[in-house]
Short mmCIF file of C-alpha atoms and ligand atoms in Angstrom, two decimals:
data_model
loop_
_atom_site.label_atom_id
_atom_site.label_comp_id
_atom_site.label_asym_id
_atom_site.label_seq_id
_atom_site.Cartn_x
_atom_site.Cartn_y
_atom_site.Cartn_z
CA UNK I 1 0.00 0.00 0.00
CA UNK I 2 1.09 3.57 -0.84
CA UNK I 3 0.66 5.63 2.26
CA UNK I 4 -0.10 8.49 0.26
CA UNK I 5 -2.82 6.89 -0.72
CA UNK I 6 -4.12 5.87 2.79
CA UNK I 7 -4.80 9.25 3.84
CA UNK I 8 -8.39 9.76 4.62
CA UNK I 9 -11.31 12.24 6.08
CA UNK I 10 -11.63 11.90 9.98
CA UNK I 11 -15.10 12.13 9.63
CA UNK I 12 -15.35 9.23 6.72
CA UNK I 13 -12.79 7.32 9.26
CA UNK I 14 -14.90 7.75 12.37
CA UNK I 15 -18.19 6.53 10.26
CA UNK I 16 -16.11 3.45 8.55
CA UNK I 17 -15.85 1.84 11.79
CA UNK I 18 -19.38 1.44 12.84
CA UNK I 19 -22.01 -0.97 10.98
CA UNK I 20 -25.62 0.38 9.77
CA UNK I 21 -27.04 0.13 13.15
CA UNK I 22 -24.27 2.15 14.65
CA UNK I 23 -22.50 -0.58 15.84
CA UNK I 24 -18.63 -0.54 16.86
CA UNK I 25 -17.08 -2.72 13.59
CA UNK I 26 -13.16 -1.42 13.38
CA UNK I 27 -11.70 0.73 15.72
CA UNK I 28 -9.83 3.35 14.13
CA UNK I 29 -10.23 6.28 16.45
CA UNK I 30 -11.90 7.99 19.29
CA UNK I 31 -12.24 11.02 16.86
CA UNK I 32 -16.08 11.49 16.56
CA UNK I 33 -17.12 8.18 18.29
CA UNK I 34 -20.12 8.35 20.02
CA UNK I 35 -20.43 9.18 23.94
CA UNK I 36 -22.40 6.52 25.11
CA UNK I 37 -20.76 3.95 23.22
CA UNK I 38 -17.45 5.15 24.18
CA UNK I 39 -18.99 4.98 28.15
CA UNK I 40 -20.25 1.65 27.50
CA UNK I 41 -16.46 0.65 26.51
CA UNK I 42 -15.43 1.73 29.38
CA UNK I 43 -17.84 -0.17 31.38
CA UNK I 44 -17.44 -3.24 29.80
CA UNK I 45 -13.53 -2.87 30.35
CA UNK I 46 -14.27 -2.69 34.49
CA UNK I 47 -16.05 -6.14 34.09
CA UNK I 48 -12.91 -7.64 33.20
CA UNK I 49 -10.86 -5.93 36.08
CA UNK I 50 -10.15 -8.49 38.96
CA UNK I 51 -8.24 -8.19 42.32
CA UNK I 52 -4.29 -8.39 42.10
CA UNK I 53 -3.33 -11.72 43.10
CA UNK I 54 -6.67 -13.49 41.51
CA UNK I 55 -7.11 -14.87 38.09
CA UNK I 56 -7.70 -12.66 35.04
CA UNK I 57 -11.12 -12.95 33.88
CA UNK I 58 -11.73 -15.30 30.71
CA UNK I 59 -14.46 -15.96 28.44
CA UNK I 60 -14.79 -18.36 25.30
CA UNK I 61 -16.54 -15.60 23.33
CA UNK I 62 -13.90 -15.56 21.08
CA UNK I 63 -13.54 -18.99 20.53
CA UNK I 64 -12.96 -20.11 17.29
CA UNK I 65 -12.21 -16.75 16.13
CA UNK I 66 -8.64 -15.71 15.27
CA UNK I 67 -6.94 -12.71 16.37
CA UNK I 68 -3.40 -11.37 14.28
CA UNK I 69 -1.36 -8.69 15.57
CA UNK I 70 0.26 -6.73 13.04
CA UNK I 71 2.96 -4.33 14.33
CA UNK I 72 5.10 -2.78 12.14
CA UNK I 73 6.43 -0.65 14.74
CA UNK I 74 7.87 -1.37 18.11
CA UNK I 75 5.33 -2.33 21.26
CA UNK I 76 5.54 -4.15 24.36
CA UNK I 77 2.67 -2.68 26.25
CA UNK I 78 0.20 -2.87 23.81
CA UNK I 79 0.95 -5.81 21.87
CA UNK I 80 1.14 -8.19 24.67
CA UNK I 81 -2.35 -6.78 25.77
CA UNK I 82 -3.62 -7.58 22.64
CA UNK I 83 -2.06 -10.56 22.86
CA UNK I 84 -3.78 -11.90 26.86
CA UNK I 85 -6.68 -9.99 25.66
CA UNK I 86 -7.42 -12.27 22.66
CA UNK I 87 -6.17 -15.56 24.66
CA UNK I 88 -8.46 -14.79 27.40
CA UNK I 89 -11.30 -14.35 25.53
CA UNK I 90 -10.29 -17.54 23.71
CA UNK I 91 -9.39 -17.39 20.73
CA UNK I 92 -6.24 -18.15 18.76
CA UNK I 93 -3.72 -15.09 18.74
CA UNK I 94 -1.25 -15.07 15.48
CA UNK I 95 1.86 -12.86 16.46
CA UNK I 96 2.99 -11.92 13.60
CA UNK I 97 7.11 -11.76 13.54
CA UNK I 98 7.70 -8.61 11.31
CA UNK I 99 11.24 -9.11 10.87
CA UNK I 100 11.37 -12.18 9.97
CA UNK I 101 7.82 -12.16 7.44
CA UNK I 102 8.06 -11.83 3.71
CA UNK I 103 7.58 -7.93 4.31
CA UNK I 104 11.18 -8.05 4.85
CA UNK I 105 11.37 -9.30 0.70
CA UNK I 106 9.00 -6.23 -0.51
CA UNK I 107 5.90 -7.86 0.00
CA UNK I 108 2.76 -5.11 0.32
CA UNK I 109 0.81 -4.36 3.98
CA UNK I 110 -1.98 -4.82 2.01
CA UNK I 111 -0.78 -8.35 0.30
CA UNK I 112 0.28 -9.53 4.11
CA UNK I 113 -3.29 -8.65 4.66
CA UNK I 114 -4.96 -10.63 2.39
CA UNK I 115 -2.57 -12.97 2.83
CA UNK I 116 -3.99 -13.43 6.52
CA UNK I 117 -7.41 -13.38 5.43
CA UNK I 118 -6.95 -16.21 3.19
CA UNK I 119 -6.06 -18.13 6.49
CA UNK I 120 -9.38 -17.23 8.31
CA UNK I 121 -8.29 -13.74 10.06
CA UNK I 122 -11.65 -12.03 12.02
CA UNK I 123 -9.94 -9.42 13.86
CA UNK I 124 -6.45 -7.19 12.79
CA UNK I 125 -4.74 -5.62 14.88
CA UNK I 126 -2.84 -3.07 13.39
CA UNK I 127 0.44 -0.62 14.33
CA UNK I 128 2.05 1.40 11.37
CA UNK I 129 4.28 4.72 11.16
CA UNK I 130 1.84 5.55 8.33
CA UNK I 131 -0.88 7.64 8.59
CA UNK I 132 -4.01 6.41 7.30
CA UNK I 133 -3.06 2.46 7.13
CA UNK I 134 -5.48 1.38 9.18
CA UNK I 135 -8.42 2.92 7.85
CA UNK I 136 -7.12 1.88 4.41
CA UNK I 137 -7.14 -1.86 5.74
CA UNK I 138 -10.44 -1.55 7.10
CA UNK I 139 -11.97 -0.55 3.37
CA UNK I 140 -9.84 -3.06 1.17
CA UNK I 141 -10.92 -6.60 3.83
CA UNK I 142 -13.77 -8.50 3.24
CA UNK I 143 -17.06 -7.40 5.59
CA UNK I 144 -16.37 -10.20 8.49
CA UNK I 145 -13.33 -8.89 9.11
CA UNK I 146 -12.32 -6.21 11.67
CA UNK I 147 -9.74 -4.04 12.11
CA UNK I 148 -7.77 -2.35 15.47
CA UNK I 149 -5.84 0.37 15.39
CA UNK I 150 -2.86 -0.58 17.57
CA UNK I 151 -1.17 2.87 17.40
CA UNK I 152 -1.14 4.79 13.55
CA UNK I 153 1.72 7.79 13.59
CA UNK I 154 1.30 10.35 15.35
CA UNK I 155 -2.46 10.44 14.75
CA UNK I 156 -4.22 8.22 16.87
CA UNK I 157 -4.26 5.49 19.49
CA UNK I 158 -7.29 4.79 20.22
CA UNK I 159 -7.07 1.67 22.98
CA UNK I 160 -4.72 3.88 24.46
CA UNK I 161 -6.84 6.64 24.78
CA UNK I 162 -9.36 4.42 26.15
CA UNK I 163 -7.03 2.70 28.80
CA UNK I 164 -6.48 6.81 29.76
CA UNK I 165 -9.74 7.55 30.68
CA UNK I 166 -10.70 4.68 32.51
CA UNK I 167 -7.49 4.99 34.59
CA UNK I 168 -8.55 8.53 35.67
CA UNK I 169 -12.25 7.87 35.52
CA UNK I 170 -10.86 4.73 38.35
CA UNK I 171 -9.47 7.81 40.70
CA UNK I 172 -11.54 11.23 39.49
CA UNK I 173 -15.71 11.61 39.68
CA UNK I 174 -16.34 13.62 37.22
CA UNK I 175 -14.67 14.71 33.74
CA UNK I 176 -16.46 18.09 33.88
CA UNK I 177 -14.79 19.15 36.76
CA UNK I 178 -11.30 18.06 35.82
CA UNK I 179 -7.87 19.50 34.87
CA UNK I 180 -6.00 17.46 32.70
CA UNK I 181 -2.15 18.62 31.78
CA UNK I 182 -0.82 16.57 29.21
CA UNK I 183 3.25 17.43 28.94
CA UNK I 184 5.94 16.57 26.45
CA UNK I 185 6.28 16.12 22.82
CA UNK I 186 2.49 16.73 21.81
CA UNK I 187 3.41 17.66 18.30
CA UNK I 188 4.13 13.58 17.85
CA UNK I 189 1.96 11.95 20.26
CA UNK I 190 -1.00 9.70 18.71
CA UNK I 191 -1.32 9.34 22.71
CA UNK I 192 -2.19 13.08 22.85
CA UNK I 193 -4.27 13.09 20.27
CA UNK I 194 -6.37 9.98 21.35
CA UNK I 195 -6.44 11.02 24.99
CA UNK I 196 -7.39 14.77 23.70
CA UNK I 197 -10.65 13.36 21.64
CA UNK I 198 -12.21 11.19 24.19
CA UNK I 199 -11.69 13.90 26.82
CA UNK I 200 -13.49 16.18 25.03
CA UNK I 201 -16.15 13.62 23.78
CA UNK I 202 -16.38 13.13 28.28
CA UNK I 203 -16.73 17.03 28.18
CA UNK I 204 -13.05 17.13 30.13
CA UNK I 205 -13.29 20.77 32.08
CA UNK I 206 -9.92 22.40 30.72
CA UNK I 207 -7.09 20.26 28.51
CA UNK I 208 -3.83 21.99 28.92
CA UNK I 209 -1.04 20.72 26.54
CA UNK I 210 2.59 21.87 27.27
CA UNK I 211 5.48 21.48 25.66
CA UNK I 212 8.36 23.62 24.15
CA UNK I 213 7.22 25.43 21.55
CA UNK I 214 8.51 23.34 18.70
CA UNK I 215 7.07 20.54 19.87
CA UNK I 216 3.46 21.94 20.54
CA UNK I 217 0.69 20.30 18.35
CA UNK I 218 -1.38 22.59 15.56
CA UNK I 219 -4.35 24.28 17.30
CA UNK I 220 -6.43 23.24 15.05
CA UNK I 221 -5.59 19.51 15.69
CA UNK I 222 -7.12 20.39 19.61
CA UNK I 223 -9.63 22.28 19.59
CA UNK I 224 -10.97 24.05 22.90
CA UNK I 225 -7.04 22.81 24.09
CA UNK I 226 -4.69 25.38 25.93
CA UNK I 227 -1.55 24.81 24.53
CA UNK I 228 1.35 26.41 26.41
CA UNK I 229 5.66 26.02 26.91
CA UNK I 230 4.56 27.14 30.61
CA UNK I 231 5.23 24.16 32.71
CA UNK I 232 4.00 26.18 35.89
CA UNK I 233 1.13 27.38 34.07
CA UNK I 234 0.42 23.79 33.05
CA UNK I 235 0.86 22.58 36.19
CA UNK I 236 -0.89 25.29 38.14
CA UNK I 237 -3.81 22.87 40.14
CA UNK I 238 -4.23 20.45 37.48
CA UNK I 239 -5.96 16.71 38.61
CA UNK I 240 -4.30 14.90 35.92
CA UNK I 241 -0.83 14.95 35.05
CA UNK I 242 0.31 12.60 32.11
CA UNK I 243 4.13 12.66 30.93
CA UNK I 244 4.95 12.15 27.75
CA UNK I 245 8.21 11.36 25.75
CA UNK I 246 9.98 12.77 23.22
CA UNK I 247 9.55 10.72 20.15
CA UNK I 248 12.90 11.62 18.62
CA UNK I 249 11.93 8.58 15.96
CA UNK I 250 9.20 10.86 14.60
CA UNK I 251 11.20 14.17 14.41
CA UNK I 252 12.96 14.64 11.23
CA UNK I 253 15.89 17.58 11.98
CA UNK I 254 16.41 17.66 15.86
CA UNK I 255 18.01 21.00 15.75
CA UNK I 256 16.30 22.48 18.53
CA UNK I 257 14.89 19.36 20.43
CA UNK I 258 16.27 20.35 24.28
CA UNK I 259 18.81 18.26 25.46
CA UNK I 260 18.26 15.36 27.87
CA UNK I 261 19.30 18.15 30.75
CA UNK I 262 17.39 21.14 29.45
CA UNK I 263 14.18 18.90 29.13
CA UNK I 264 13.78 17.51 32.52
CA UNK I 265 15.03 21.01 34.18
CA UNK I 266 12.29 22.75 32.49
CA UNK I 267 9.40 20.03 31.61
CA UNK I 268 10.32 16.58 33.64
CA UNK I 269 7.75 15.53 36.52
CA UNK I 270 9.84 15.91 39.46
CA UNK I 271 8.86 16.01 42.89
CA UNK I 272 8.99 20.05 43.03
CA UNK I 273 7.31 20.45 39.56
CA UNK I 274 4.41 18.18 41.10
CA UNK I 275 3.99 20.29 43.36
CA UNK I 276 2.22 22.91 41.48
CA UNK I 277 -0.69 20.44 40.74
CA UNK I 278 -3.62 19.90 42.68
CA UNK I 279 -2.71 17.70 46.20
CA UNK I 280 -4.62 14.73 45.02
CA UNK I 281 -3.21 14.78 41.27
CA UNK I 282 -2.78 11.33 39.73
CA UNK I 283 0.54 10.79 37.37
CA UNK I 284 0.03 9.00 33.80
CA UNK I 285 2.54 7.95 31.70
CA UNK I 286 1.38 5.46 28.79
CA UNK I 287 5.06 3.91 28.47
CA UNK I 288 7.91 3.31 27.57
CA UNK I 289 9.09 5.44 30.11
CA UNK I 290 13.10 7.50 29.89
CA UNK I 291 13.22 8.10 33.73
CA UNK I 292 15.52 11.40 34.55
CA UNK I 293 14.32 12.92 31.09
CA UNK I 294 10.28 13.14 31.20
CA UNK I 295 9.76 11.81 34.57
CA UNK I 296 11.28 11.68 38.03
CA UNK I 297 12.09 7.67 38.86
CA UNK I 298 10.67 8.50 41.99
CA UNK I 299 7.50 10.10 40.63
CA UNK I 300 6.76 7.42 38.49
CA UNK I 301 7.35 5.04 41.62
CA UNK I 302 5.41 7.26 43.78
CA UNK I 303 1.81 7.28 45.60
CA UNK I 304 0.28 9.55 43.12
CA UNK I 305 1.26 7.18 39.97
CA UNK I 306 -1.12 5.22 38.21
CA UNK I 307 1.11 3.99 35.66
CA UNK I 308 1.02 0.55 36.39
CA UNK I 309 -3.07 0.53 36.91
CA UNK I 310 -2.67 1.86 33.06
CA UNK I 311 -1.64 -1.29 31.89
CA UNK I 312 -3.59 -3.34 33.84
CA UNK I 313 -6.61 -1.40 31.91
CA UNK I 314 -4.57 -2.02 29.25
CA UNK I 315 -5.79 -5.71 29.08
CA UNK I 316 -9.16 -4.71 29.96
CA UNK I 317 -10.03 -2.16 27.35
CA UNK I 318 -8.45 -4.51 24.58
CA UNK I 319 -10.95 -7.49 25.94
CA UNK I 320 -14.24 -5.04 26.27
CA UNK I 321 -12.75 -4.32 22.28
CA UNK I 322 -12.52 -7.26 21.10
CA UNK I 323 -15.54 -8.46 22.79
CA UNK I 324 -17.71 -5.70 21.23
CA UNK I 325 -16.92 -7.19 17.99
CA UNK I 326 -16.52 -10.34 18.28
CA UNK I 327 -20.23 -10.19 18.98
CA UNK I 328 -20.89 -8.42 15.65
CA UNK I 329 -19.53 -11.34 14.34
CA UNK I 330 -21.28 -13.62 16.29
CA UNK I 331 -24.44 -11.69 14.95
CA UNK I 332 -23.40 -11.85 10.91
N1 LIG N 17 1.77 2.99 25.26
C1 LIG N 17 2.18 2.21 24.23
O1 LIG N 17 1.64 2.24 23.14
O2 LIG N 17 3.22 1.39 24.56
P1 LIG N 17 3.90 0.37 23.56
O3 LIG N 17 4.58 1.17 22.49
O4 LIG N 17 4.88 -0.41 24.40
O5 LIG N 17 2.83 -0.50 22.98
#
């Protein structure tokens, strides 16, 4: 597949992954989805939350159905969620090796595709540098077949963005009455960008987004967003506080980019800089984590982090996913 040719309208993307009766087919992107279905992803997700120390929950409502993960960029976090969530819903999980498949000898995303769906493939699961690819997979496979989006650029991420706002929805009451300071390289983040569309689909009371200035995102991507290189005014009583890195992979020329040094003295989540947010602030981080550049190791270790809980939702937002449709399936 060209990616120039994968390049779609948000709004054509957002209504590609439901069915005719609205229901959730692919999952391309939190951009436009509906409120209450988004809540009842959410709720389904807690249903598969059990104590630590007890066993996962499991199902067989995948049974029989096949689950590939496709990442043709790096993972650990999400890829092995995708990979217990499909197990423990029962069905057979194909991990495909990307350096070692026939993509390596010029073969096409969109030939691997078919490839896979000539072996009985229901669900994708999908990471690409590439903007676009996933939406383009979702209109070239046959109608049984559905498509995740796994992480696509710096564009979206939408499980991610899901795991985000059950985490804080886990620790805050209400999204209307919330301060959310997203900080680091938001120009790059599909993180930010998922994480910025549900909020505002949950009505999120103010979205601050800081980061130097060259690596602020276009205002236009954020609407209703303050965007600021003030990490005080950032800071300044928010409830949320989610670190991000800087994704030097995505950034062209890094003339410019702060060093390791200048970053975490002026944008890094250290004890002081924590400080400035409200008392009972929670800290994100979606991972992988450069301790001593974007976060303190002892902030990210600390009572107020709920980066670990994160990927423990991880697993439960891919399941309430896959569940949703898996039973589309079921129904076809
Ligand atoms: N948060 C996230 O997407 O992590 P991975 O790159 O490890 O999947």
């Amino acid at each position: 597949m060209n990616p120039a040719d994968a390049t779609v309208d948000i709004q054509d993307e957002a209504a590609l992954q439901l069915d005719g009766d609205g229901n959730l087919r692919h999952l391309l992107t939190l951009n436009g989805l509906d409120r209450n279905l988004l809540i009842d992803i959410l709720d389904d997700a807690e249903s598969y939350l059990t104590e630590p120390g007890s066993l996962p929950a499991r199902s067989d409502l995948l049974a029989g159905r096949t689950v590939a993960n496709l990442f043709f960029e790096p993972s650990t976090r999400t890829r092995a969620s995708f990979d217990l969530a499909g197990k423990r819903l029962g069905a057979d999980v194909l991990n495909l090796d990307v350096n070692t498949s026939s993509r390596k000898k010029g073969e096409s995303i969109l030939d691997t595709i078919y490839t896979l769906q000539a072996m009985h493939v229901d669900v994708m699961v999908v990471r690409d540098a590439s903007a676009g690819v996933p939406a383009s997979i979702a209109r070239h496979v046959q109608d049984h077949i559905s498509i995740l989006n796994a992480g696509e650029a710096e564009v979206s991420h939408p499980t991610q963005g899901l795991l985000d706002l059950l985490t804080i929805r886990q620790h805050k009451q209400n999204f209307s009455d919330l301060t959310v300071a997203i900080i680091g390289d938001i120009r790059h983040s599909r993180v930010a960008m998922s994480a910025a569309h549900g909020l505002a689909t949950l009505d999120v009371g103010e979205l601050r987004l800081v980061s130097p200035a060259m690596l602020a995102p276009d205002p236009d991507s954020v609407p209703g967003a303050v965007i600021t290189d003030s990490l005080q005014e950032g800071l300044d009583g928010a409830d949320v506080v989610m670190a991000l890195r800087i994704q030097r992979e995505r950034i062209g020329n890094l003339d410019g980019v702060p060093t390791i040094d200048e970053y975490f003295a002026n944008y890094g989540i250290n004890q002081e800089h924590l400080k400035l947010a409200a008392l009972d602030a929670i800290v994100m981080h979606p991972g992988p984590m450069n301790r001593g550049i974007e976060i303190e190791g002892v902030v990210a270790d600390g009572q107020q982090s709920v980066i670990t809980q994160q990927v423990t939702n991880g697993v439960a937002v891919r399941m309430a996913v896959l569940e949703r449709v898996g039973r589309l399936m079921a129904k076809r």
